[in-house]
Short mmCIF file of C-alpha atoms in Angstrom, two decimals:
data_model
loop_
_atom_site.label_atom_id
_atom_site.label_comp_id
_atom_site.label_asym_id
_atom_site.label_seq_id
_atom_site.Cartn_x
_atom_site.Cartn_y
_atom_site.Cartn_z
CA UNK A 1 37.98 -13.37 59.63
CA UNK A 2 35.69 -11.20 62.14
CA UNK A 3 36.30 -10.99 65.58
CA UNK A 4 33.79 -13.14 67.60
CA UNK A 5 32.01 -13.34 70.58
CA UNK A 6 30.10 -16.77 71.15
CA UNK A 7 27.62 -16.92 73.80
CA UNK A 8 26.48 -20.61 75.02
CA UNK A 9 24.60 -22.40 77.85
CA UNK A 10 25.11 -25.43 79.70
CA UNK A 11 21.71 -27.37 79.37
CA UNK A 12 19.48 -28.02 82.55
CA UNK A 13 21.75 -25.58 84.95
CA UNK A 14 21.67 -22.34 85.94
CA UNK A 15 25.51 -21.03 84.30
CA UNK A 16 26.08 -19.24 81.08
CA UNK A 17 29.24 -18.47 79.36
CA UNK A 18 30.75 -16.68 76.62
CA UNK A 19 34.35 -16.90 74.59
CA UNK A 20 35.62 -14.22 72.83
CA UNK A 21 38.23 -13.35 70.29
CA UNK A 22 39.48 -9.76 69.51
CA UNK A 23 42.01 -9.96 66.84
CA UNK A 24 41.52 -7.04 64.14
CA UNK A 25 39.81 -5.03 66.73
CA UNK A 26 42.82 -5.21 68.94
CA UNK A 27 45.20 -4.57 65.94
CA UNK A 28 43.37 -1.10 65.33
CA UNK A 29 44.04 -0.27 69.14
CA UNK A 30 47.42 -0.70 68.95
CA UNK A 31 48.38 0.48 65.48
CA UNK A 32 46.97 4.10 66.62
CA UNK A 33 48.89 4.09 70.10
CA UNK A 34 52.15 2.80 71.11
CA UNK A 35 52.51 1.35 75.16
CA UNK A 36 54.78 -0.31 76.72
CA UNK A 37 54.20 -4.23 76.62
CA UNK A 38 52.98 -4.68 80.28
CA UNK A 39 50.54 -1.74 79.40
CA UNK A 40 49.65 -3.30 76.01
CA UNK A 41 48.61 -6.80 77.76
CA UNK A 42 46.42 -5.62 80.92
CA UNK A 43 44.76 -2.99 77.76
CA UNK A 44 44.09 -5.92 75.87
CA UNK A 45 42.50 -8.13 78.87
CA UNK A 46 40.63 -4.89 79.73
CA UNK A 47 38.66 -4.99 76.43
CA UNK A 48 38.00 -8.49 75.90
CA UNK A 49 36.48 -8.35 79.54
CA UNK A 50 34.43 -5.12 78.38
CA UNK A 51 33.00 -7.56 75.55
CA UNK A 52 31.99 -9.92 77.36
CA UNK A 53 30.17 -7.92 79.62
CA UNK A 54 28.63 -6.07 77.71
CA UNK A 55 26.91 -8.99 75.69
CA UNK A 56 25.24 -9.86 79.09
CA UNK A 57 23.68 -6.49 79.23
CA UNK A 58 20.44 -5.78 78.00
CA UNK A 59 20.35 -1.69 77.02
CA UNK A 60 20.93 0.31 74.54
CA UNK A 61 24.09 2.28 75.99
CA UNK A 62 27.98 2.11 76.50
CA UNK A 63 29.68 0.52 79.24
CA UNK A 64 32.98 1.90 80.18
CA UNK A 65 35.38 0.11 82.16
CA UNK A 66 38.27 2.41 83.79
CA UNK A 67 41.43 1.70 86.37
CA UNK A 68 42.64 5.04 87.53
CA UNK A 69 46.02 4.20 88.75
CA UNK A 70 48.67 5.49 91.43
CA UNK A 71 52.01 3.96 89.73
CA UNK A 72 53.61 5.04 86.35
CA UNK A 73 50.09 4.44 84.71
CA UNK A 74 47.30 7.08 85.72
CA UNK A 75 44.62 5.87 83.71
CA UNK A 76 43.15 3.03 81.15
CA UNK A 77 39.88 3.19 80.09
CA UNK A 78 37.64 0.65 77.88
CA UNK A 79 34.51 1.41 76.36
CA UNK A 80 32.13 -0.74 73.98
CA UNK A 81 28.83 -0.56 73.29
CA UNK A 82 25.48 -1.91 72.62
CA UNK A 83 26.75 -3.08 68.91
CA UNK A 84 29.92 -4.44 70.34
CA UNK A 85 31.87 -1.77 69.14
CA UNK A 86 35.06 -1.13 70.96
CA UNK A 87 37.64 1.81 71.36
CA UNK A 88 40.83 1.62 74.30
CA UNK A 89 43.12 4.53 75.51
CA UNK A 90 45.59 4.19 78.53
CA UNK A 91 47.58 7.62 80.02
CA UNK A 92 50.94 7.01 81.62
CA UNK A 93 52.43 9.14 83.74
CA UNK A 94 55.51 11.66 82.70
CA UNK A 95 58.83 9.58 81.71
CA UNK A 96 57.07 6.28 83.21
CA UNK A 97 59.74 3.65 82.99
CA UNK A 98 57.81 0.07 82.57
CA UNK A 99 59.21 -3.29 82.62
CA UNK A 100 57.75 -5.75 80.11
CA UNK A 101 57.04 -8.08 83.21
CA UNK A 102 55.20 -5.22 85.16
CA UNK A 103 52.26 -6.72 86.85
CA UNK A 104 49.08 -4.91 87.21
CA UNK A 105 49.55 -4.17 91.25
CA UNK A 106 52.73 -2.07 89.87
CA UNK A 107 51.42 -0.28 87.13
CA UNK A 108 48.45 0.78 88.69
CA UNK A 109 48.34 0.46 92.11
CA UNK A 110 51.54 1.25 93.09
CA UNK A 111 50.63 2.62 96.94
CA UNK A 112 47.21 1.24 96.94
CA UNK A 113 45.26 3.92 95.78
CA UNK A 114 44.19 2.39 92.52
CA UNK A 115 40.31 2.35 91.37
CA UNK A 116 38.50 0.53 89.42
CA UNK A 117 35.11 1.99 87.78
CA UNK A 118 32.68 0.69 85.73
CA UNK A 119 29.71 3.16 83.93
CA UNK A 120 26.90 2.30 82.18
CA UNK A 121 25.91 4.98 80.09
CA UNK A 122 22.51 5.36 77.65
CA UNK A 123 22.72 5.89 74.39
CA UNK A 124 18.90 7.96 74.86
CA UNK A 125 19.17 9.60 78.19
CA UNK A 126 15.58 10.99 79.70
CA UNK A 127 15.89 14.33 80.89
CA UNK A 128 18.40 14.97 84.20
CA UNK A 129 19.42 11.00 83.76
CA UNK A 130 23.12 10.14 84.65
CA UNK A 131 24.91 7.36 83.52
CA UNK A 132 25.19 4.74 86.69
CA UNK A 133 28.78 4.13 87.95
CA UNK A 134 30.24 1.88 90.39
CA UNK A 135 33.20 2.46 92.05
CA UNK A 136 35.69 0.49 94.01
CA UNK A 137 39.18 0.08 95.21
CA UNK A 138 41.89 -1.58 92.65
CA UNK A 139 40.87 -5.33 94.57
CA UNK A 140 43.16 -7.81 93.11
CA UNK A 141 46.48 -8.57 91.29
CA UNK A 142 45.11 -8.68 87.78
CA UNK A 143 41.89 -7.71 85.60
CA UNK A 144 39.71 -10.63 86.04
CA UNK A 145 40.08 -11.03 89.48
CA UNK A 146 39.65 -7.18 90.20
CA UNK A 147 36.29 -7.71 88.40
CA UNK A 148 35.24 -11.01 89.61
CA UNK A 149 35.46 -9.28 93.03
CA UNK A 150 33.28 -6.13 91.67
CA UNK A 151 30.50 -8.02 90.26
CA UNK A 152 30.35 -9.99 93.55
CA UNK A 153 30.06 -6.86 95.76
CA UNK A 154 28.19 -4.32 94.06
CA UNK A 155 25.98 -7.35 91.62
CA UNK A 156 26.06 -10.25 93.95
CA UNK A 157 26.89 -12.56 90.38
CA UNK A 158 29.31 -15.26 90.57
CA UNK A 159 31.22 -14.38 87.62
CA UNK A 160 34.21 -16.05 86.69
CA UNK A 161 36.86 -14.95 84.06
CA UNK A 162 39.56 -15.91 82.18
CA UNK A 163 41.92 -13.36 80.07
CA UNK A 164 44.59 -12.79 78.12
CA UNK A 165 46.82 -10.57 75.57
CA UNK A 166 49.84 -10.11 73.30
CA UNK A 167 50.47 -8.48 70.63
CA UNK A 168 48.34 -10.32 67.87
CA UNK A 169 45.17 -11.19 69.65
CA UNK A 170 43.08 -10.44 73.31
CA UNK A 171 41.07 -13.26 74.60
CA UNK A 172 38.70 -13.79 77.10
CA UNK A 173 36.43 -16.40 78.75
CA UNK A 174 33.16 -15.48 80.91
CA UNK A 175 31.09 -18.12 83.49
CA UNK A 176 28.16 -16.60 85.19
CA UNK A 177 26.13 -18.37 87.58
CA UNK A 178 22.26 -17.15 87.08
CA UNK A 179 20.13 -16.21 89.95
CA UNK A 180 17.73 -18.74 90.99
CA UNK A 181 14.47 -16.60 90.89
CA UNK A 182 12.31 -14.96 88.48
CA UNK A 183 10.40 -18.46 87.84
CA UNK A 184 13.97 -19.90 85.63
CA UNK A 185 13.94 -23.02 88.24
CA UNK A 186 12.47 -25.83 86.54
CA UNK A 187 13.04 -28.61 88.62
CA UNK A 188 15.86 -30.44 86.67
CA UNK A 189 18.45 -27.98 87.49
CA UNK A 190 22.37 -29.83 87.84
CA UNK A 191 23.01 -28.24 91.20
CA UNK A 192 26.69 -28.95 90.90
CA UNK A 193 27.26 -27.49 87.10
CA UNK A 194 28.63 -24.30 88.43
CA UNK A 195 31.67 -25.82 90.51
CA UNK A 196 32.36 -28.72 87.94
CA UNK A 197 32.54 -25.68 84.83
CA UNK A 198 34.44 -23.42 86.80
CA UNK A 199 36.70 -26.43 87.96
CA UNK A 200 36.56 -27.28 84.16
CA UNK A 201 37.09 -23.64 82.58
CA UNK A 202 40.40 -23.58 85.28
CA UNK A 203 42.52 -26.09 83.51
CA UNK A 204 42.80 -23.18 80.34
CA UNK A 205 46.19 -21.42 80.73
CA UNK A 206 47.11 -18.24 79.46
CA UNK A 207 49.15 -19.47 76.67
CA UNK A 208 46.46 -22.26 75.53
CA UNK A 209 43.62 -19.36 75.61
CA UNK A 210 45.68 -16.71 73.04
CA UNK A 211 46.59 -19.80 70.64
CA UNK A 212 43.42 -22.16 70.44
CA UNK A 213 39.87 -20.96 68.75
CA UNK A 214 36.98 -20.36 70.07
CA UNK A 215 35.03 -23.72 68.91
CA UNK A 216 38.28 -25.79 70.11
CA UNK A 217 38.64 -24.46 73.27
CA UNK A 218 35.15 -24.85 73.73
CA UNK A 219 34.93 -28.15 73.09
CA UNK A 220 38.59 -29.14 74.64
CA UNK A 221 37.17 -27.83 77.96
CA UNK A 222 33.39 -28.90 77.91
CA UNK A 223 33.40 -32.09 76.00
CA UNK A 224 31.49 -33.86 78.57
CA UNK A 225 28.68 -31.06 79.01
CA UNK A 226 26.07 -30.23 77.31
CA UNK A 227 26.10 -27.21 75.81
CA UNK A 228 23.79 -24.80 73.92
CA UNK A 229 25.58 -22.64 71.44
CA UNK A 230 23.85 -18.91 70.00
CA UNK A 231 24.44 -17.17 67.34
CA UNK A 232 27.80 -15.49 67.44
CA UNK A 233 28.12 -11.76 67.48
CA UNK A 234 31.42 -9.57 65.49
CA UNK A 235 33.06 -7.43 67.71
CA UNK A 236 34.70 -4.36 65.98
CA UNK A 237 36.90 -1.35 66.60
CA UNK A 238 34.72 2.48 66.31
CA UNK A 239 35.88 5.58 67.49
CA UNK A 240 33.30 8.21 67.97
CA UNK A 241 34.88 10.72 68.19
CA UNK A 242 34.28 14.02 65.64
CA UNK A 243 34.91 17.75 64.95
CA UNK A 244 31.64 18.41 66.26
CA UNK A 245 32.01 16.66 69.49
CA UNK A 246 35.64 18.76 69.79
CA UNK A 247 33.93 21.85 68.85
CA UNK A 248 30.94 21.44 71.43
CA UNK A 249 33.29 20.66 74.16
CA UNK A 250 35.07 23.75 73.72
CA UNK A 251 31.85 25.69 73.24
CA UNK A 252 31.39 24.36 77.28
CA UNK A 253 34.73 26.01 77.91
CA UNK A 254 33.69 29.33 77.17
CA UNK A 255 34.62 31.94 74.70
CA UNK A 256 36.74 33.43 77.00
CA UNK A 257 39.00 30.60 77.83
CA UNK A 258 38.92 29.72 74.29
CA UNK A 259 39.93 32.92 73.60
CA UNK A 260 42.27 33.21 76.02
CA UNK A 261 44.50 30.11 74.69
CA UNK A 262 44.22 31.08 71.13
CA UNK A 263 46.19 34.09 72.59
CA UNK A 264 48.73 32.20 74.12
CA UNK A 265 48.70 29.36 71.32
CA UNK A 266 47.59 30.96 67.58
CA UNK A 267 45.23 27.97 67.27
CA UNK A 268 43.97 24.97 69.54
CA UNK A 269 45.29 21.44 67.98
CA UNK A 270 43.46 18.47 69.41
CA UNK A 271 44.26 14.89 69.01
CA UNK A 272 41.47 12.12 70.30
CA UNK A 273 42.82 10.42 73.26
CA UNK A 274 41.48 6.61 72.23
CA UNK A 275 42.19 6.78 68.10
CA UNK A 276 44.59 9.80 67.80
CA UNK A 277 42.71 11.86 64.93
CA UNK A 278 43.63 15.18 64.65
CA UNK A 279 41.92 18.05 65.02
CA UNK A 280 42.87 22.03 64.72
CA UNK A 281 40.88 24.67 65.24
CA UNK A 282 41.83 28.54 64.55
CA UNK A 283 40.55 31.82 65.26
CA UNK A 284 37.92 32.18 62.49
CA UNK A 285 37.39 27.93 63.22
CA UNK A 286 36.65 29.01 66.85
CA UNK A 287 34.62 32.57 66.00
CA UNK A 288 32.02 30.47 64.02
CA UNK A 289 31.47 28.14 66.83
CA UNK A 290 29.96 31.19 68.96
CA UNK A 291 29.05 33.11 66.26
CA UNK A 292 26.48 30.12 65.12
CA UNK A 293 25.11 29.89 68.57
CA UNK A 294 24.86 33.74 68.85
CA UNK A 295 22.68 33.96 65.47
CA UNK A 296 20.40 31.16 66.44
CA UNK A 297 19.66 33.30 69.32
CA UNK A 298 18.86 36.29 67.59
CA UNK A 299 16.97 34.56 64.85
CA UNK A 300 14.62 32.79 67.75
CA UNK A 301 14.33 35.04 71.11
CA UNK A 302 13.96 32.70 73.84
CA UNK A 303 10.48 32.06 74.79
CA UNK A 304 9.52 32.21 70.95
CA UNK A 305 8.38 29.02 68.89
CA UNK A 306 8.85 29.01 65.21
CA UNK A 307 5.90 27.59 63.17
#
């Protein structure tokens, strides 16, 4: 079966919510990188919270969520896109020790200089347009409260989430309380939905949310609401990575520190940090990189147009 991510209303309130289930996606993470457990888990909450966000937004772009981290994991980083199309890489520092029971205060913010960043990044930039990022201190023992607090404070959203992760499936449930403007108000509104859902939504447990489907749960929590169900969307794992990407990052390097560590090395091997394809380039590999953009030059003088 696909992974799925089922978006839903509650009728005649102001609160939206998705469920979503990452199985095969979450199976391709972890069958091209080996963590520890602890890592593994927090990873695994970290991209069903990136699906779920990203189905709220509404462009044509990546969003990349990232915890740089001051304990014996440096980095973890999350991206999916417009197509819900997910990739996941963590970093852990040098002989790292982890305990399967690590929390996420001790694998990442250690001495309370953990961040948390999220980026929102378009697919068709306009000219001298950077991707948006937020930034904010590592707020909270665990992923959904860390972003609960960030879409509070730099989105003023009441966002409420539930996750969870092992080694066969991620999960993840999303509440979010809609703004009351932009002429939504219709006069029949249930003024207390958002307390009695969250309230409702609260009773899940960790273990209930990795073992129960998405329709069950749904209905196990919500039986006595209303609820407005959409068409569900298929998450999936892509890596974009390529040997051209590789081989226009190290044409930003320079020919001369390119040249300088195929010196030192013989030839440059490369391995992609999120699905661990392998790339090598050698000396005649990296000559034709220049040498192509050297030609192109010559062929077209700048300030030239061809017809």
């Amino acid at each position: 079966m696909s992974d799925t991510l089922q978006k839903f209303m509650f009728e005649h309130s102001l609160v939206r919510g998705e469920l979503v289930e990452l199985s095969s996606t979450w199976q391709h993470v972890q069958a091209r990188r080996s963590y520890p457990a602890a890592v593994n888990a927090v990873l695994g909450e970290m991209m069903a919270a990136a699906a779920l966000l990203s189905a709220n937004l509404k462009f044509n772009g990546t969003i990349i969520l990232q915890i740089h981290g001051d304990g014996p994991v440096k980095l973890m980083v999350v991206e999916c896109d417009a197509l819900l199309r997910l990739r996941a890489t963590a970093k852990l520092a040098e002989g790292a020790s982890i305990a399967d029971d690590a929390g996420l205060r001790e694998l990442v913010n250690r001495h309370g200089q953990g961040r948390f960043a999220i980026t929102l990044d378009p697919t068709d930039k306009l000219p001298g347009q950077q991707p948006y990022q937020g930034i904010v201190a590592l707020d909270g023992d665990s992923v959904s409260t860390v972003i609960e607090n960030y879409m509070m404070r730099s989105e003023q959203l009441d966002t409420r989430l539930w996750l969870a992760a092992d080694g066969k499936v991620a999960r993840g449930m999303l509440l979010q309380k809609l703004p009351a403007d932009g002429g939504t108000l219709t006069g029949n509104e249930d003024v207390d939905a958002w307390d009695r859902t969250v309230m409702l939504a609260s009773t899940v447990r960790a273990a209930e949310l990795l073992s129960t489907d998405i329709m069950t749960l749904m209905q196990r929590l919500f039986w006595e609401e209303t609820v407005r169900v959409f068409e569900p969307r298929h998450p999936a794992f892509h890596c974009s990575c390529s040997r051209e990407k590789v081989g226009n990052m190290l044409k930003m390097l320079g020919r001369d520190e390119v040249d300088d560590a195929l010196t030192d090395l013989g030839k440059l091997e490369i391995d992609c940090d999120f699905c661990g394809q392998h790339f090598s380039f050698d000396k005649v590999d990296c000559m034709q990189l220049f040498t192509t953009e050297t030609l192109a030059d010559a062929v077209q003088p700048p300030g030239t147009q061809q017809h």
